[in-house]
XYZ file of C-alpha atoms in Angstrom:
389
model
C -6.202 -8.920 15.297
C -4.550 -5.609 15.533
C -7.230 -5.689 18.463
C -5.257 -7.725 19.783
C -1.495 -6.229 19.223
C -2.963 -2.588 20.986
C -4.427 -4.372 24.343
C -0.966 -5.613 24.801
C 0.022 -2.601 24.454
C -2.453 -1.086 26.750
C -1.916 -4.005 28.758
C 2.086 -3.230 29.291
C 1.130 0.536 29.843
C -1.839 -0.102 32.766
C 1.049 -2.577 34.904
C 3.321 -0.103 34.565
C 1.023 2.437 35.881
C -0.509 0.609 38.634
C 3.311 -0.453 39.836
C 4.293 3.836 40.397
C 0.820 4.219 41.286
C 1.077 1.683 44.124
C 4.811 2.281 44.811
C 3.992 6.381 45.458
C 0.867 4.852 47.941
C 2.455 2.637 49.740
C 5.762 5.409 50.296
C 2.709 7.507 51.584
C 0.877 5.484 53.904
C 4.614 4.093 55.361
C 6.204 7.423 56.070
C 5.883 10.307 57.907
C 5.878 14.205 56.203
C 9.276 14.993 55.576
C 11.397 16.620 52.860
C 13.009 13.125 52.353
C 9.151 11.722 51.720
C 8.414 14.590 49.091
C 11.987 14.095 47.271
C 10.606 9.976 47.160
C 6.942 10.883 45.565
C 8.481 13.656 43.134
C 10.718 11.100 41.774
C 8.603 8.502 41.318
C 5.793 10.754 39.780
C 9.173 11.607 37.175
C 9.901 8.240 36.245
C 6.097 7.415 35.873
C 5.661 10.851 34.017
C 8.722 11.526 31.827
C 9.783 8.284 29.943
C 5.790 8.177 28.707
C 6.325 11.492 27.010
C 8.174 9.374 24.453
C 6.227 6.145 24.232
C 2.467 6.262 24.506
C -0.092 3.437 23.264
C -0.832 4.124 19.863
C 0.293 7.969 20.184
C 4.082 8.160 20.738
C 6.896 5.261 20.005
C 9.794 6.219 20.736
C 11.015 3.045 22.552
C 14.687 3.852 22.465
C 14.192 7.131 24.914
C 11.383 5.449 26.669
C 14.031 2.638 28.121
C 16.419 5.101 28.577
C 14.650 7.733 30.881
C 12.994 4.624 32.361
C 16.260 2.988 33.714
C 17.829 6.819 34.353
C 14.830 7.529 36.665
C 12.666 4.568 37.701
C 16.295 2.171 37.946
C 17.963 5.125 39.748
C 15.086 4.910 42.616
C 15.157 0.863 42.825
C 18.647 1.630 42.399
C 19.097 3.969 46.174
C 15.997 2.264 47.682
C 17.449 -0.858 47.094
C 20.293 -0.683 49.558
C 18.713 1.236 52.320
C 18.883 -0.119 55.345
C 14.825 0.815 55.824
C 13.441 -0.596 52.672
C 16.475 -3.208 52.559
C 15.129 -5.760 49.719
C 11.656 -4.517 49.425
C 11.682 -2.342 46.631
C 11.541 -4.543 43.215
C 11.669 -3.739 39.842
C 9.541 -6.178 38.376
C 7.147 -4.295 35.976
C 9.174 -1.847 34.686
C 11.583 -4.800 33.675
C 9.022 -6.644 32.288
C 8.002 -3.485 30.460
C 11.598 -2.713 29.121
C 11.415 -6.545 28.084
C 8.206 -5.739 26.209
C 9.755 -2.741 24.161
C 13.099 -4.066 23.869
C 14.874 -3.070 20.447
C 17.856 -3.775 18.738
C 19.332 -0.603 19.563
C 18.694 -0.914 23.561
C 19.715 -3.959 24.233
C 22.007 -2.511 26.496
C 19.414 -2.788 28.468
C 19.391 -5.848 29.333
C 22.717 -6.175 31.279
C 22.357 -3.221 33.308
C 18.795 -4.871 34.752
C 21.260 -7.621 35.607
C 23.700 -5.846 37.134
C 21.627 -2.904 39.097
C 21.415 -5.352 42.139
C 25.020 -6.506 42.298
C 26.091 -2.666 42.196
C 23.811 -1.942 45.126
C 26.428 -4.574 47.161
C 29.362 -2.223 46.696
C 27.599 0.892 48.208
C 25.093 -0.831 50.797
C 24.510 -3.662 52.937
C 23.043 -5.880 49.841
C 23.901 -9.393 49.725
C 24.742 -11.691 47.880
C 22.034 -14.054 47.821
C 19.209 -10.875 47.678
C 20.880 -9.209 44.896
C 21.281 -12.679 42.822
C 17.126 -13.112 43.265
C 16.751 -9.429 42.620
C 18.604 -9.582 39.413
C 17.423 -13.132 38.273
C 13.625 -11.662 38.997
C 14.340 -8.841 36.631
C 15.882 -11.305 34.148
C 12.780 -13.497 33.944
C 10.131 -10.471 34.115
C 12.256 -8.962 31.567
C 12.251 -12.450 29.368
C 8.275 -12.492 29.882
C 8.178 -8.791 28.091
C 10.381 -10.203 25.084
C 7.995 -13.164 24.851
C 4.549 -10.960 24.764
C 6.260 -8.909 22.369
C 6.655 -11.779 20.492
C 3.325 -12.831 20.103
C 1.900 -9.176 19.543
C 4.407 -9.200 16.580
C 3.325 -12.518 15.156
C 0.067 -10.937 15.548
C 0.785 -8.091 13.987
C 2.526 -9.381 11.105
C -0.140 -11.984 10.239
C -2.871 -9.876 10.429
C -0.244 -7.544 7.687
C 0.365 -10.634 5.815
C -3.329 -11.522 5.576
C -3.908 -7.902 4.295
C -1.786 -8.156 1.620
C -2.760 -11.552 0.658
C -5.865 -9.941 0.012
C -5.029 -6.608 -1.497
C -2.381 -9.223 -3.411
C -5.425 -11.626 -4.723
C -7.795 -8.035 -5.081
C -4.844 -6.961 -7.733
C -4.724 -10.457 -9.654
C -8.431 -10.551 -9.932
C -8.385 -6.979 -11.583
C -5.316 -7.919 -13.865
C -7.038 -11.138 -14.692
C -10.271 -9.597 -15.984
C -8.089 -6.824 -17.824
C -5.813 -9.870 -19.868
C -8.798 -11.262 -20.665
C -10.778 -7.904 -21.796
C -7.391 -7.116 -23.737
C -7.091 -10.505 -24.740
C -10.831 -10.183 -26.263
C -10.348 -6.850 -27.727
C -7.107 -8.098 -29.459
C -8.550 -11.209 -31.143
C -11.617 -8.738 -31.783
C -9.432 -6.739 -33.495
C -7.889 -8.952 -35.749
C -11.287 -10.842 -36.304
C -12.771 -7.288 -37.632
C -10.445 -6.486 -39.915
C -9.854 -9.986 -41.302
C -13.358 -10.168 -42.245
C -13.367 -6.411 -44.001
C -10.747 -7.904 -46.103
C -11.838 -11.324 -47.147
C -15.821 -11.242 -46.740
C -15.752 -8.231 -47.898
C -13.397 -8.639 -50.729
C -15.353 -11.620 -51.659
C -18.812 -10.428 -51.293
C -17.630 -7.307 -54.241
C -16.606 -9.837 -56.533
C -20.109 -11.498 -56.002
C -21.830 -8.591 -56.838
C -19.788 -8.302 -60.068
C -20.170 -11.726 -60.857
C -23.871 -11.081 -60.544
C -23.624 -8.048 -62.904
C -21.796 -9.433 -65.924
C -24.450 -12.815 -65.711
C -27.277 -10.457 -65.586
C -25.836 -8.518 -69.254
C -25.353 -11.882 -70.622
C -28.177 -13.897 -70.105
C -30.717 -15.053 -73.063
C -32.878 -16.912 -71.896
C -35.986 -16.046 -70.239
C -34.422 -12.605 -69.327
C -37.096 -11.109 -67.779
C -37.375 -13.941 -65.240
C -33.762 -14.158 -65.100
C -32.862 -10.707 -64.787
C -35.611 -10.141 -61.939
C -34.023 -13.231 -59.636
C -30.384 -12.197 -60.072
C -31.854 -8.256 -59.176
C -32.778 -9.753 -55.889
C -29.972 -11.792 -55.473
C -27.676 -9.155 -55.884
C -29.755 -7.093 -53.628
C -30.038 -9.796 -51.236
C -25.420 -9.867 -51.305
C -25.617 -6.215 -50.883
C -27.822 -6.291 -47.926
C -25.417 -9.287 -46.295
C -22.578 -7.257 -47.354
C -24.327 -4.537 -45.231
C -25.289 -6.441 -42.030
C -21.710 -8.068 -41.897
C -20.296 -4.472 -42.582
C -22.175 -3.734 -39.282
C -21.159 -6.855 -37.376
C -17.450 -5.680 -37.791
C -18.104 -2.262 -37.138
C -19.512 -3.215 -33.735
C -16.642 -5.791 -32.933
C -14.079 -2.675 -33.711
C -16.246 -0.549 -31.324
C -14.240 -0.881 -28.131
C -10.995 -0.628 -30.279
C -12.402 3.171 -30.899
C -12.763 3.705 -26.975
C -11.371 7.029 -26.115
C -8.320 7.270 -23.670
C -10.888 9.186 -20.926
C -13.560 6.502 -20.902
C -10.747 3.732 -21.311
C -9.410 5.107 -17.830
C -12.556 6.009 -15.951
C -13.786 1.931 -16.689
C -10.051 1.066 -15.073
C -10.462 3.446 -11.904
C -14.000 1.802 -11.168
C -12.565 -1.480 -11.300
C -9.799 -0.089 -9.120
C -11.816 1.450 -6.878
C -14.318 -2.154 -6.607
C -11.539 -4.438 -6.010
C -9.028 -2.553 -3.505
C -11.870 0.016 -2.078
C -9.150 2.984 -2.863
C -10.231 6.623 -3.134
C -9.305 7.620 -6.378
C -10.295 10.756 -8.070
C -10.014 11.722 -11.816
C -9.111 14.919 -13.377
C -9.196 16.385 -16.833
C -8.001 19.875 -18.484
C -8.234 20.635 -21.962
C -9.760 19.298 -25.036
C -9.354 15.228 -25.440
C -7.305 14.692 -28.788
C -7.658 10.888 -30.646
C -5.143 8.720 -30.075
C -4.650 5.377 -32.212
C -5.218 2.437 -30.164
C -1.733 1.003 -29.554
C -0.944 4.808 -28.288
C -4.270 4.538 -25.680
C -2.883 1.306 -24.487
C 0.651 2.563 -23.651
C -0.809 5.037 -21.430
C -3.194 2.944 -19.425
C -0.600 0.655 -19.207
C 1.286 3.193 -17.562
C -1.549 4.684 -15.325
C -2.693 0.850 -14.650
C 1.069 -0.188 -13.042
C 1.094 3.636 -11.194
C -1.821 2.313 -9.606
C -0.628 -0.937 -9.038
C 2.776 0.207 -7.218
C 1.183 2.925 -5.273
C -1.184 0.157 -3.044
C 1.662 -2.812 -3.363
C 5.008 -0.637 -2.493
C 3.753 2.835 -1.198
C 0.124 1.643 0.465
C -1.639 4.856 -0.834
C -5.509 5.170 0.313
C -5.625 8.148 -2.137
C -4.674 8.228 -5.644
C -4.889 11.466 -8.231
C -4.867 10.518 -11.652
C -4.703 13.937 -13.790
C -4.927 14.110 -17.928
C -4.405 17.630 -18.992
C -4.459 18.106 -22.813
C -2.598 21.041 -25.030
C -2.324 21.698 -28.599
C 0.960 19.975 -28.725
C 1.177 17.462 -25.982
C -0.376 15.582 -23.376
C 0.291 15.438 -19.864
C 0.038 12.513 -17.537
C 0.083 12.921 -13.509
C -0.825 10.340 -11.043
C 0.528 11.163 -7.454
C -0.928 8.999 -3.920
C -0.472 9.821 -0.793
C 1.981 6.454 0.291
C 4.902 5.931 2.213
C 7.844 8.209 1.274
C 9.946 7.717 -1.434
C 14.072 7.348 -0.504
C 15.235 6.342 -3.330
C 13.736 5.308 -6.611
C 14.905 2.380 -8.334
C 14.126 1.161 -11.776
C 12.877 -2.528 -11.520
C 11.085 -4.305 -14.283
C 7.808 -2.429 -13.795
C 9.717 0.617 -14.235
C 11.905 0.290 -17.108
C 9.035 -1.038 -18.732
C 6.774 1.483 -18.099
C 9.552 4.437 -18.699
C 10.667 2.184 -22.507
C 7.085 2.698 -22.958
C 6.451 6.460 -22.940
C 10.170 6.607 -24.653
C 9.036 4.647 -27.934
C 6.070 7.587 -28.224
C 8.357 10.074 -27.685
C 7.706 11.075 -24.625
C 9.122 10.991 -21.160
C 9.202 9.757 -17.800
C 9.715 10.191 -14.381
C 9.124 9.465 -10.604
C 9.605 11.772 -7.687
C 9.167 11.741 -3.957
C 6.045 14.513 -2.755
C 6.328 17.065 -0.281
C 5.539 14.983 2.420
C 4.449 12.165 1.907
C 3.833 9.840 -1.504
C 4.947 9.678 -4.764
C 4.004 11.050 -8.445
C 4.215 9.836 -11.338
C 4.800 12.177 -15.015
C 4.374 11.267 -18.021
C 4.288 13.741 -21.262
C 3.922 12.643 -24.815
C 3.759 14.762 -27.368
C 0.776 15.214 -29.600
C 2.471 16.782 -32.571
C 3.156 13.790 -35.264
C 0.059 11.630 -37.519
C 2.124 8.302 -36.145
C 0.503 8.930 -32.532
C -3.189 9.726 -34.008
C -5.947 7.814 -34.597
C -6.073 6.530 -38.728
C -9.699 6.500 -38.625
């Protein structure tokens, strides 16, 4: 669809170029050399070349200046030629009218009345009849409307392409969020179950061992055999307790994943689902942080990635984690659309609150050329931020 949009641009550009080249060749073939011929040729070349310094397919997009210069140079040549006796009614302005209609913007709506009045204005200075002026004006209007219609189709294709791209990006982000939510739900459930099993089953096993110890000491009948069996039961119970603790420890392993490892996993997921180029920079020695602290930092990183893709249309992101003895500095930079004004909606407010709850700071600012940077500084002093293990 993007190719169709470019093809329409090049098609209009090609038609306009053909018009001016054909006009120049026609004048050179039908007129003997004279100063008037030289002026006409220079005038036509200027009308062709100067406007395309401001609009050229895929390179320059200043439509307002293009339309102004097109009317100033090409329109003035059409105006003077239209009312000359030897060219009366033989010069048209159809293709330039088509181009102007195609490139028309809200700022250049004034060009439409100019196209309509241009032939009628010639009646004041030349021998142009009403019928001829009306016919030329109607033709200019028709071709400019065709240009507007072609532009409407081009925009429709472009918007459809953009919408499809945004939907695809949103679907990828939703898939990523769904996977992350599922992982977090499972992790929280594992965490809850591991602590509950440790507290309840561990206590039960210890009570059982103590009871068996008491029974061993009190047995009178066949004490040797009973004692041997009870000892085996006690050993089996201890073995079961060790196995259960191993299971609990294994279930809680994911809770103990480091911040860097979690960030690397998040980056891998974003790369896979969105195709974004993400670089990770590490400085200093990582400190062991509590699970909830790590999760708050990861949530801010994840939200920053999402905002860079969704709002900034970024293609490259750089995540920097700098550990110092007293603080952790998190920086997320992207090459997206430059920030004009930062508005703290739900997402940014939530990120800011997360950092402030940890005693840290949160800020977002525009970069020098393009993109934005999210900066978080979390103090590492104090036991409340460190892992209890």
